[in-house]
Amino acid sequence: MTDAPRPLTTAQRLEDLRERDAAVVSAADEVAVQKQHARGKKTARERIADLLDDGSFVETDRFVRHQAHAYGIDRKRPDGDGIVTGHGTIDGRQVCVYAQDFTVFGGSLGEAHGRKIQKIQDLALTTGVPVIGMLDGGGARIQEGVASLAAFAGIMRRNTRSSGVVPQISMIMGPAAGGAVYSPPCRTSS
């Protein structure tokens, strides 16, 4: 009979969390980041850091990963799933924000990616603060098929519920293909 593994101590669990946290921040492939910078573009985290007040950003769902298996996508399951979401302040005023990360899956939207956006939209609506979307992605993640399209539908439903209730701001930072073209809705005046 073998002994069962000993449970981790609190200190060991905290160290594991610190290691995972550091890995998420550096999840983007360094080559992809260099290509992004060579194009004169910033990463999602750099964009959020530039937009928000120093030290105010609180990231949500940092360790979310996709669950897809088709076409070998299950061999790459980065934490965050190609999008950074959270809340912080701009000039001391609270906002919710999400930024697609082109360095991960070309910023394409899959089911987990979409759910992260939906969750931050829900937070903005519940708290009555603006939501800012920084779009830089190739549309629906083809490997996830209908699940990625359903994620766009959930985003659009929240856009509709938020319309006239909280400001929704789009920042087009690169490609904004497919459903991203419509979210958040842009308004023009004549």
Short mmCIF file of N, CA, C and O in Angstrom, two decimals, residues 53-157:
data_model
loop_
_atom_site.label_atom_id
_atom_site.label_comp_id
_atom_site.label_asym_id
_atom_site.label_seq_id
_atom_site.Cartn_x
_atom_site.Cartn_y
_atom_site.Cartn_z
N ASP A 53 -5.25 54.19 -14.91
CA ASP A 53 -4.39 54.79 -13.89
C ASP A 53 -3.42 53.73 -13.38
O ASP A 53 -3.78 52.56 -13.22
N ASP A 54 -2.20 54.16 -13.08
CA ASP A 54 -1.18 53.25 -12.57
C ASP A 54 -1.67 52.49 -11.35
O ASP A 54 -2.22 53.08 -10.42
N GLY A 55 -1.50 51.17 -11.40
CA GLY A 55 -1.83 50.32 -10.26
C GLY A 55 -3.30 50.08 -10.01
O GLY A 55 -3.66 49.42 -9.03
N SER A 56 -4.18 50.57 -10.89
CA SER A 56 -5.62 50.43 -10.62
C SER A 56 -6.22 49.18 -11.25
O SER A 56 -7.33 48.78 -10.89
N PHE A 57 -5.53 48.54 -12.18
CA PHE A 57 -6.11 47.42 -12.91
C PHE A 57 -6.22 46.18 -12.04
O PHE A 57 -5.27 45.76 -11.40
N VAL A 58 -7.42 45.60 -12.03
CA VAL A 58 -7.67 44.32 -11.36
C VAL A 58 -8.14 43.36 -12.45
O VAL A 58 -9.21 43.53 -13.03
N GLU A 59 -7.32 42.37 -12.74
CA GLU A 59 -7.65 41.42 -13.81
C GLU A 59 -8.65 40.38 -13.32
O GLU A 59 -8.61 39.95 -12.17
N THR A 60 -9.54 39.98 -14.22
CA THR A 60 -10.51 38.93 -13.92
C THR A 60 -10.23 37.72 -14.81
O THR A 60 -9.72 37.87 -15.93
N ASP A 61 -10.54 36.56 -14.32
CA ASP A 61 -10.45 35.31 -15.09
C ASP A 61 -9.09 35.10 -15.75
O ASP A 61 -9.00 34.64 -16.89
N ARG A 62 -8.06 35.38 -15.01
CA ARG A 62 -6.70 35.29 -15.53
C ARG A 62 -6.31 33.89 -15.97
O ARG A 62 -5.49 33.72 -16.87
N PHE A 63 -6.84 32.87 -15.32
CA PHE A 63 -6.40 31.50 -15.60
C PHE A 63 -7.37 30.72 -16.49
O PHE A 63 -7.24 29.51 -16.64
N VAL A 64 -8.34 31.39 -17.11
CA VAL A 64 -9.30 30.71 -17.97
C VAL A 64 -8.58 30.15 -19.21
O VAL A 64 -7.74 30.82 -19.80
N ARG A 65 -8.95 28.92 -19.56
CA ARG A 65 -8.41 28.28 -20.77
C ARG A 65 -9.56 27.71 -21.59
O ARG A 65 -10.58 27.31 -21.05
N HIS A 66 -9.35 27.63 -22.90
CA HIS A 66 -10.38 27.03 -23.75
C HIS A 66 -10.43 25.52 -23.50
O HIS A 66 -9.49 24.92 -22.98
N GLN A 67 -11.57 24.93 -23.87
CA GLN A 67 -11.78 23.49 -23.70
C GLN A 67 -11.91 22.77 -25.05
O GLN A 67 -12.32 21.62 -25.08
N ALA A 68 -11.58 23.44 -26.12
CA ALA A 68 -11.76 22.87 -27.46
C ALA A 68 -10.72 21.79 -27.76
O ALA A 68 -9.61 21.81 -27.21
N HIS A 69 -11.10 20.88 -28.65
CA HIS A 69 -10.19 19.79 -29.03
C HIS A 69 -9.98 19.67 -30.54
O HIS A 69 -9.05 19.01 -30.97
N ALA A 70 -10.83 20.26 -31.33
CA ALA A 70 -10.79 20.07 -32.79
C ALA A 70 -9.52 20.65 -33.41
O ALA A 70 -8.97 21.65 -32.95
N TYR A 71 -9.08 19.98 -34.45
CA TYR A 71 -7.96 20.45 -35.28
C TYR A 71 -6.68 20.68 -34.49
O TYR A 71 -5.87 21.54 -34.84
N GLY A 72 -6.49 19.94 -33.42
CA GLY A 72 -5.24 20.02 -32.65
C GLY A 72 -5.10 21.24 -31.75
O GLY A 72 -4.03 21.46 -31.18
N ILE A 73 -6.15 22.03 -31.62
CA ILE A 73 -6.05 23.25 -30.80
C ILE A 73 -5.82 22.90 -29.33
O ILE A 73 -5.30 23.72 -28.57
N ASP A 74 -6.16 21.67 -28.93
CA ASP A 74 -5.97 21.27 -27.54
C ASP A 74 -4.49 21.16 -27.15
O ASP A 74 -4.16 21.10 -25.97
N ARG A 75 -3.59 21.20 -28.12
CA ARG A 75 -2.16 21.17 -27.81
C ARG A 75 -1.66 22.53 -27.30
O ARG A 75 -0.57 22.64 -26.78
N LYS A 76 -2.46 23.56 -27.52
CA LYS A 76 -2.10 24.91 -27.05
C LYS A 76 -3.28 25.47 -26.27
O LYS A 76 -4.31 25.78 -26.84
N ARG A 77 -3.11 25.58 -24.95
CA ARG A 77 -4.19 26.08 -24.10
C ARG A 77 -3.63 27.16 -23.17
O ARG A 77 -3.50 26.96 -21.96
N PRO A 78 -3.32 28.32 -23.70
CA PRO A 78 -2.72 29.37 -22.85
C PRO A 78 -3.72 29.94 -21.84
O PRO A 78 -4.91 30.07 -22.13
N ASP A 79 -3.22 30.25 -20.67
CA ASP A 79 -4.04 30.93 -19.67
C ASP A 79 -4.49 32.26 -20.25
O ASP A 79 -3.73 32.95 -20.93
N GLY A 80 -5.73 32.62 -19.98
CA GLY A 80 -6.28 33.89 -20.46
C GLY A 80 -7.00 33.78 -21.78
O GLY A 80 -7.82 34.62 -22.12
N ASP A 81 -6.67 32.78 -22.58
CA ASP A 81 -7.32 32.48 -23.86
C ASP A 81 -7.32 33.66 -24.84
O ASP A 81 -8.28 33.87 -25.58
N GLY A 82 -6.26 34.44 -24.86
CA GLY A 82 -6.13 35.48 -25.88
C GLY A 82 -6.89 36.76 -25.62
O GLY A 82 -7.11 37.54 -26.53
N ILE A 83 -7.27 36.97 -24.37
CA ILE A 83 -7.95 38.22 -24.01
C ILE A 83 -7.65 38.55 -22.56
O ILE A 83 -7.55 37.67 -21.71
N VAL A 84 -7.49 39.84 -22.29
CA VAL A 84 -7.26 40.32 -20.93
C VAL A 84 -8.50 41.13 -20.54
O VAL A 84 -8.91 42.03 -21.27
N THR A 85 -9.11 40.78 -19.41
CA THR A 85 -10.31 41.47 -18.94
C THR A 85 -10.12 41.94 -17.50
O THR A 85 -9.33 41.35 -16.76
N GLY A 86 -10.84 42.98 -17.13
CA GLY A 86 -10.78 43.45 -15.75
C GLY A 86 -11.41 44.82 -15.59
O GLY A 86 -12.16 45.28 -16.43
N HIS A 87 -11.06 45.44 -14.48
CA HIS A 87 -11.57 46.78 -14.21
C HIS A 87 -10.48 47.61 -13.55
O HIS A 87 -9.51 47.08 -13.02
N GLY A 88 -10.65 48.91 -13.63
CA GLY A 88 -9.69 49.84 -13.05
C GLY A 88 -10.25 51.24 -13.15
O GLY A 88 -11.46 51.42 -13.29
N THR A 89 -9.36 52.22 -13.11
CA THR A 89 -9.82 53.60 -13.17
C THR A 89 -9.07 54.38 -14.24
O THR A 89 -7.93 54.07 -14.59
N ILE A 90 -9.76 55.40 -14.76
CA ILE A 90 -9.17 56.39 -15.66
C ILE A 90 -9.44 57.73 -15.01
O ILE A 90 -10.61 58.10 -14.81
N ASP A 91 -8.40 58.44 -14.66
CA ASP A 91 -8.54 59.71 -13.92
C ASP A 91 -9.44 59.52 -12.70
O ASP A 91 -10.28 60.37 -12.39
N GLY A 92 -9.28 58.39 -12.03
CA GLY A 92 -10.02 58.11 -10.80
C GLY A 92 -11.43 57.60 -11.00
O GLY A 92 -12.12 57.30 -10.03
N ARG A 93 -11.88 57.50 -12.25
CA ARG A 93 -13.24 57.03 -12.53
C ARG A 93 -13.22 55.56 -12.93
O ARG A 93 -12.44 55.15 -13.79
N GLN A 94 -14.10 54.77 -12.34
CA GLN A 94 -14.15 53.33 -12.56
C GLN A 94 -14.59 52.98 -13.97
O GLN A 94 -15.52 53.58 -14.51
N VAL A 95 -13.92 52.00 -14.59
CA VAL A 95 -14.29 51.46 -15.89
C VAL A 95 -14.04 49.96 -15.90
O VAL A 95 -13.23 49.45 -15.14
N CYS A 96 -14.75 49.27 -16.79
CA CYS A 96 -14.45 47.88 -17.10
C CYS A 96 -13.78 47.86 -18.47
O CYS A 96 -14.08 48.70 -19.32
N VAL A 97 -12.87 46.93 -18.66
CA VAL A 97 -12.08 46.94 -19.89
C VAL A 97 -11.75 45.51 -20.32
O VAL A 97 -11.62 44.62 -19.48
N TYR A 98 -11.68 45.33 -21.64
CA TYR A 98 -11.13 44.09 -22.17
C TYR A 98 -10.28 44.42 -23.39
O TYR A 98 -10.54 45.39 -24.10
N ALA A 99 -9.23 43.63 -23.58
CA ALA A 99 -8.32 43.85 -24.70
C ALA A 99 -7.95 42.51 -25.32
O ALA A 99 -7.43 41.63 -24.63
N GLN A 100 -8.27 42.36 -26.59
CA GLN A 100 -7.89 41.14 -27.30
C GLN A 100 -6.38 41.13 -27.49
O GLN A 100 -5.78 42.15 -27.78
N ASP A 101 -5.80 39.94 -27.34
CA ASP A 101 -4.35 39.78 -27.44
C ASP A 101 -4.02 39.09 -28.77
O ASP A 101 -4.14 37.88 -28.89
N PHE A 102 -3.60 39.88 -29.74
CA PHE A 102 -3.31 39.36 -31.07
C PHE A 102 -2.18 38.34 -31.04
O PHE A 102 -2.08 37.49 -31.93
N THR A 103 -1.34 38.38 -30.01
CA THR A 103 -0.20 37.45 -29.94
C THR A 103 -0.63 36.03 -29.55
O THR A 103 0.18 35.11 -29.59
N VAL A 104 -1.88 35.85 -29.15
CA VAL A 104 -2.40 34.53 -28.79
C VAL A 104 -3.58 34.21 -29.72
O VAL A 104 -4.60 34.89 -29.68
N PHE A 105 -3.40 33.21 -30.57
CA PHE A 105 -4.44 32.80 -31.53
C PHE A 105 -4.90 33.96 -32.40
O PHE A 105 -6.06 34.02 -32.83
N GLY A 106 -4.05 34.93 -32.65
CA GLY A 106 -4.43 36.07 -33.49
C GLY A 106 -5.59 36.87 -32.92
O GLY A 106 -6.28 37.56 -33.65
N GLY A 107 -5.77 36.77 -31.59
CA GLY A 107 -6.86 37.51 -30.94
C GLY A 107 -8.24 36.98 -31.27
O GLY A 107 -9.25 37.61 -30.97
N SER A 108 -8.30 35.79 -31.90
CA SER A 108 -9.60 35.24 -32.31
C SER A 108 -10.45 34.87 -31.10
O SER A 108 -9.95 34.52 -30.04
N LEU A 109 -11.76 34.97 -31.31
CA LEU A 109 -12.72 34.76 -30.24
C LEU A 109 -13.23 33.33 -30.23
O LEU A 109 -13.82 32.87 -31.20
N GLY A 110 -12.96 32.64 -29.13
CA GLY A 110 -13.51 31.31 -28.89
C GLY A 110 -14.52 31.40 -27.76
O GLY A 110 -14.83 32.48 -27.26
N GLU A 111 -15.01 30.24 -27.33
CA GLU A 111 -16.04 30.21 -26.30
C GLU A 111 -15.56 30.83 -24.98
O GLU A 111 -16.24 31.68 -24.40
N ALA A 112 -14.39 30.42 -24.48
CA ALA A 112 -13.89 30.95 -23.21
C ALA A 112 -13.58 32.44 -23.32
O ALA A 112 -13.89 33.22 -22.42
N HIS A 113 -12.99 32.83 -24.42
CA HIS A 113 -12.67 34.23 -24.72
C HIS A 113 -13.95 35.06 -24.66
O HIS A 113 -14.01 36.11 -24.01
N GLY A 114 -14.99 34.57 -25.33
CA GLY A 114 -16.27 35.27 -25.35
C GLY A 114 -16.92 35.36 -23.98
O GLY A 114 -17.50 36.39 -23.62
N ARG A 115 -16.83 34.28 -23.21
CA ARG A 115 -17.42 34.31 -21.87
C ARG A 115 -16.72 35.32 -20.98
O ARG A 115 -17.36 35.95 -20.12
N LYS A 116 -15.41 35.51 -21.18
CA LYS A 116 -14.70 36.53 -20.40
C LYS A 116 -15.23 37.92 -20.73
O LYS A 116 -15.43 38.75 -19.84
N ILE A 117 -15.45 38.19 -22.01
CA ILE A 117 -16.01 39.48 -22.41
C ILE A 117 -17.41 39.64 -21.82
O ILE A 117 -17.75 40.69 -21.26
N GLN A 118 -18.23 38.60 -21.93
CA GLN A 118 -19.59 38.67 -21.40
C GLN A 118 -19.59 38.95 -19.90
O GLN A 118 -20.39 39.75 -19.40
N LYS A 119 -18.68 38.33 -19.18
CA LYS A 119 -18.61 38.52 -17.73
C LYS A 119 -18.25 39.97 -17.38
O LYS A 119 -18.83 40.57 -16.47
N ILE A 120 -17.32 40.56 -18.14
CA ILE A 120 -16.93 41.95 -17.84
C ILE A 120 -18.04 42.90 -18.29
O ILE A 120 -18.27 43.94 -17.65
N GLN A 121 -18.77 42.57 -19.35
CA GLN A 121 -19.94 43.36 -19.74
C GLN A 121 -21.00 43.32 -18.64
O GLN A 121 -21.60 44.34 -18.32
N ASP A 122 -21.23 42.14 -18.07
CA ASP A 122 -22.19 42.01 -16.97
C ASP A 122 -21.77 42.85 -15.77
O ASP A 122 -22.61 43.50 -15.14
N LEU A 123 -20.48 42.84 -15.46
CA LEU A 123 -19.98 43.64 -14.33
C LEU A 123 -20.21 45.12 -14.59
O LEU A 123 -20.65 45.86 -13.70
N ALA A 124 -19.93 45.58 -15.81
CA ALA A 124 -20.14 46.99 -16.16
C ALA A 124 -21.60 47.37 -16.01
O ALA A 124 -21.93 48.42 -15.45
N LEU A 125 -22.49 46.52 -16.49
CA LEU A 125 -23.92 46.81 -16.42
C LEU A 125 -24.41 46.80 -14.97
O LEU A 125 -25.16 47.68 -14.56
N THR A 126 -23.95 45.83 -14.19
CA THR A 126 -24.36 45.72 -12.79
C THR A 126 -23.88 46.92 -11.97
O THR A 126 -24.60 47.42 -11.11
N THR A 127 -22.66 47.38 -12.24
CA THR A 127 -22.09 48.48 -11.46
C THR A 127 -22.34 49.85 -12.08
O THR A 127 -22.05 50.86 -11.46
N GLY A 128 -22.85 49.87 -13.31
CA GLY A 128 -23.17 51.15 -13.96
C GLY A 128 -21.96 51.93 -14.43
O GLY A 128 -21.99 53.16 -14.45
N VAL A 129 -20.90 51.22 -14.84
CA VAL A 129 -19.70 51.91 -15.30
C VAL A 129 -19.48 51.63 -16.79
O VAL A 129 -19.99 50.64 -17.33
N PRO A 130 -18.73 52.49 -17.48
CA PRO A 130 -18.46 52.26 -18.90
C PRO A 130 -17.67 50.97 -19.12
O PRO A 130 -16.91 50.53 -18.25
N VAL A 131 -17.86 50.38 -20.30
CA VAL A 131 -17.06 49.24 -20.71
C VAL A 131 -16.29 49.64 -21.96
O VAL A 131 -16.86 50.24 -22.89
N ILE A 132 -15.01 49.36 -21.95
CA ILE A 132 -14.13 49.71 -23.06
C ILE A 132 -13.56 48.42 -23.64
O ILE A 132 -12.95 47.63 -22.93
N GLY A 133 -13.77 48.23 -24.95
CA GLY A 133 -13.23 47.06 -25.64
C GLY A 133 -12.14 47.47 -26.58
O GLY A 133 -12.33 48.35 -27.42
N MET A 134 -10.97 46.86 -26.44
CA MET A 134 -9.84 47.09 -27.35
C MET A 134 -9.77 45.88 -28.28
O MET A 134 -9.39 44.79 -27.87
N LEU A 135 -10.18 46.09 -29.52
CA LEU A 135 -10.33 45.00 -30.47
C LEU A 135 -9.10 44.87 -31.35
O LEU A 135 -8.63 45.84 -31.94
N ASP A 136 -8.59 43.65 -31.42
CA ASP A 136 -7.42 43.34 -32.23
C ASP A 136 -7.44 41.83 -32.48
O ASP A 136 -6.66 41.08 -31.90
N GLY A 137 -8.39 41.38 -33.30
CA GLY A 137 -8.52 39.95 -33.49
C GLY A 137 -9.13 39.57 -34.81
O GLY A 137 -9.78 40.36 -35.48
N GLY A 138 -8.93 38.32 -35.14
CA GLY A 138 -9.35 37.78 -36.42
C GLY A 138 -10.74 37.20 -36.47
O GLY A 138 -10.99 36.33 -37.29
N GLY A 139 -11.63 37.63 -35.60
CA GLY A 139 -13.00 37.13 -35.64
C GLY A 139 -13.16 35.83 -34.89
O GLY A 139 -12.41 35.54 -33.96
N ALA A 140 -14.13 35.03 -35.29
CA ALA A 140 -14.43 33.77 -34.61
C ALA A 140 -13.28 32.78 -34.79
O ALA A 140 -12.67 32.70 -35.86
N ARG A 141 -13.00 32.03 -33.74
CA ARG A 141 -11.97 31.00 -33.79
C ARG A 141 -12.56 29.79 -34.49
O ARG A 141 -13.38 29.06 -33.94
N ILE A 142 -12.12 29.55 -35.69
CA ILE A 142 -12.69 28.52 -36.55
C ILE A 142 -12.63 27.14 -35.90
O ILE A 142 -13.56 26.35 -36.03
N GLN A 143 -11.57 26.84 -35.16
CA GLN A 143 -11.42 25.53 -34.54
C GLN A 143 -12.54 25.24 -33.54
O GLN A 143 -12.78 24.09 -33.20
N GLU A 144 -13.20 26.28 -33.05
CA GLU A 144 -14.26 26.08 -32.07
C GLU A 144 -15.66 26.15 -32.69
O GLU A 144 -16.66 25.97 -32.00
N GLY A 145 -15.73 26.40 -33.98
CA GLY A 145 -16.99 26.33 -34.71
C GLY A 145 -18.11 27.15 -34.12
O GLY A 145 -17.96 28.33 -33.79
N VAL A 146 -19.27 26.50 -33.97
CA VAL A 146 -20.49 27.17 -33.54
C VAL A 146 -20.34 27.76 -32.14
O VAL A 146 -20.96 28.79 -31.83
N ALA A 147 -19.52 27.16 -31.28
CA ALA A 147 -19.35 27.69 -29.92
C ALA A 147 -18.81 29.12 -29.94
O ALA A 147 -19.22 29.96 -29.13
N SER A 148 -17.91 29.42 -30.87
CA SER A 148 -17.38 30.78 -30.96
C SER A 148 -18.45 31.74 -31.49
O SER A 148 -18.54 32.88 -31.04
N LEU A 149 -19.28 31.28 -32.40
CA LEU A 149 -20.36 32.12 -32.90
C LEU A 149 -21.40 32.39 -31.80
O LEU A 149 -21.92 33.50 -31.69
N ALA A 150 -21.66 31.39 -30.98
CA ALA A 150 -22.59 31.57 -29.86
C ALA A 150 -22.04 32.58 -28.87
O ALA A 150 -22.80 33.35 -28.27
N ALA A 151 -20.72 32.60 -28.71
CA ALA A 151 -20.11 33.58 -27.81
C ALA A 151 -20.37 35.00 -28.32
O ALA A 151 -20.66 35.91 -27.54
N PHE A 152 -20.27 35.19 -29.64
CA PHE A 152 -20.59 36.50 -30.21
C PHE A 152 -22.05 36.86 -29.94
O PHE A 152 -22.37 38.01 -29.64
N ALA A 153 -22.94 35.89 -30.03
CA ALA A 153 -24.37 36.16 -29.77
C ALA A 153 -24.56 36.65 -28.33
O ALA A 153 -25.33 37.59 -28.09
N GLY A 154 -23.87 36.03 -27.38
CA GLY A 154 -23.97 36.47 -25.98
C GLY A 154 -23.44 37.88 -25.78
O GLY A 154 -24.00 38.66 -25.01
N ILE A 155 -22.39 38.22 -26.50
CA ILE A 155 -21.83 39.58 -26.42
C ILE A 155 -22.83 40.58 -26.98
O ILE A 155 -23.09 41.63 -26.37
N MET A 156 -23.42 40.25 -28.13
CA MET A 156 -24.39 41.15 -28.75
C MET A 156 -25.62 41.35 -27.86
O MET A 156 -26.16 42.46 -27.77
N ARG A 157 -26.07 40.28 -27.20
CA ARG A 157 -27.21 40.39 -26.28
C ARG A 157 -26.89 41.39 -25.17
O ARG A 157 -27.70 42.24 -24.81
#
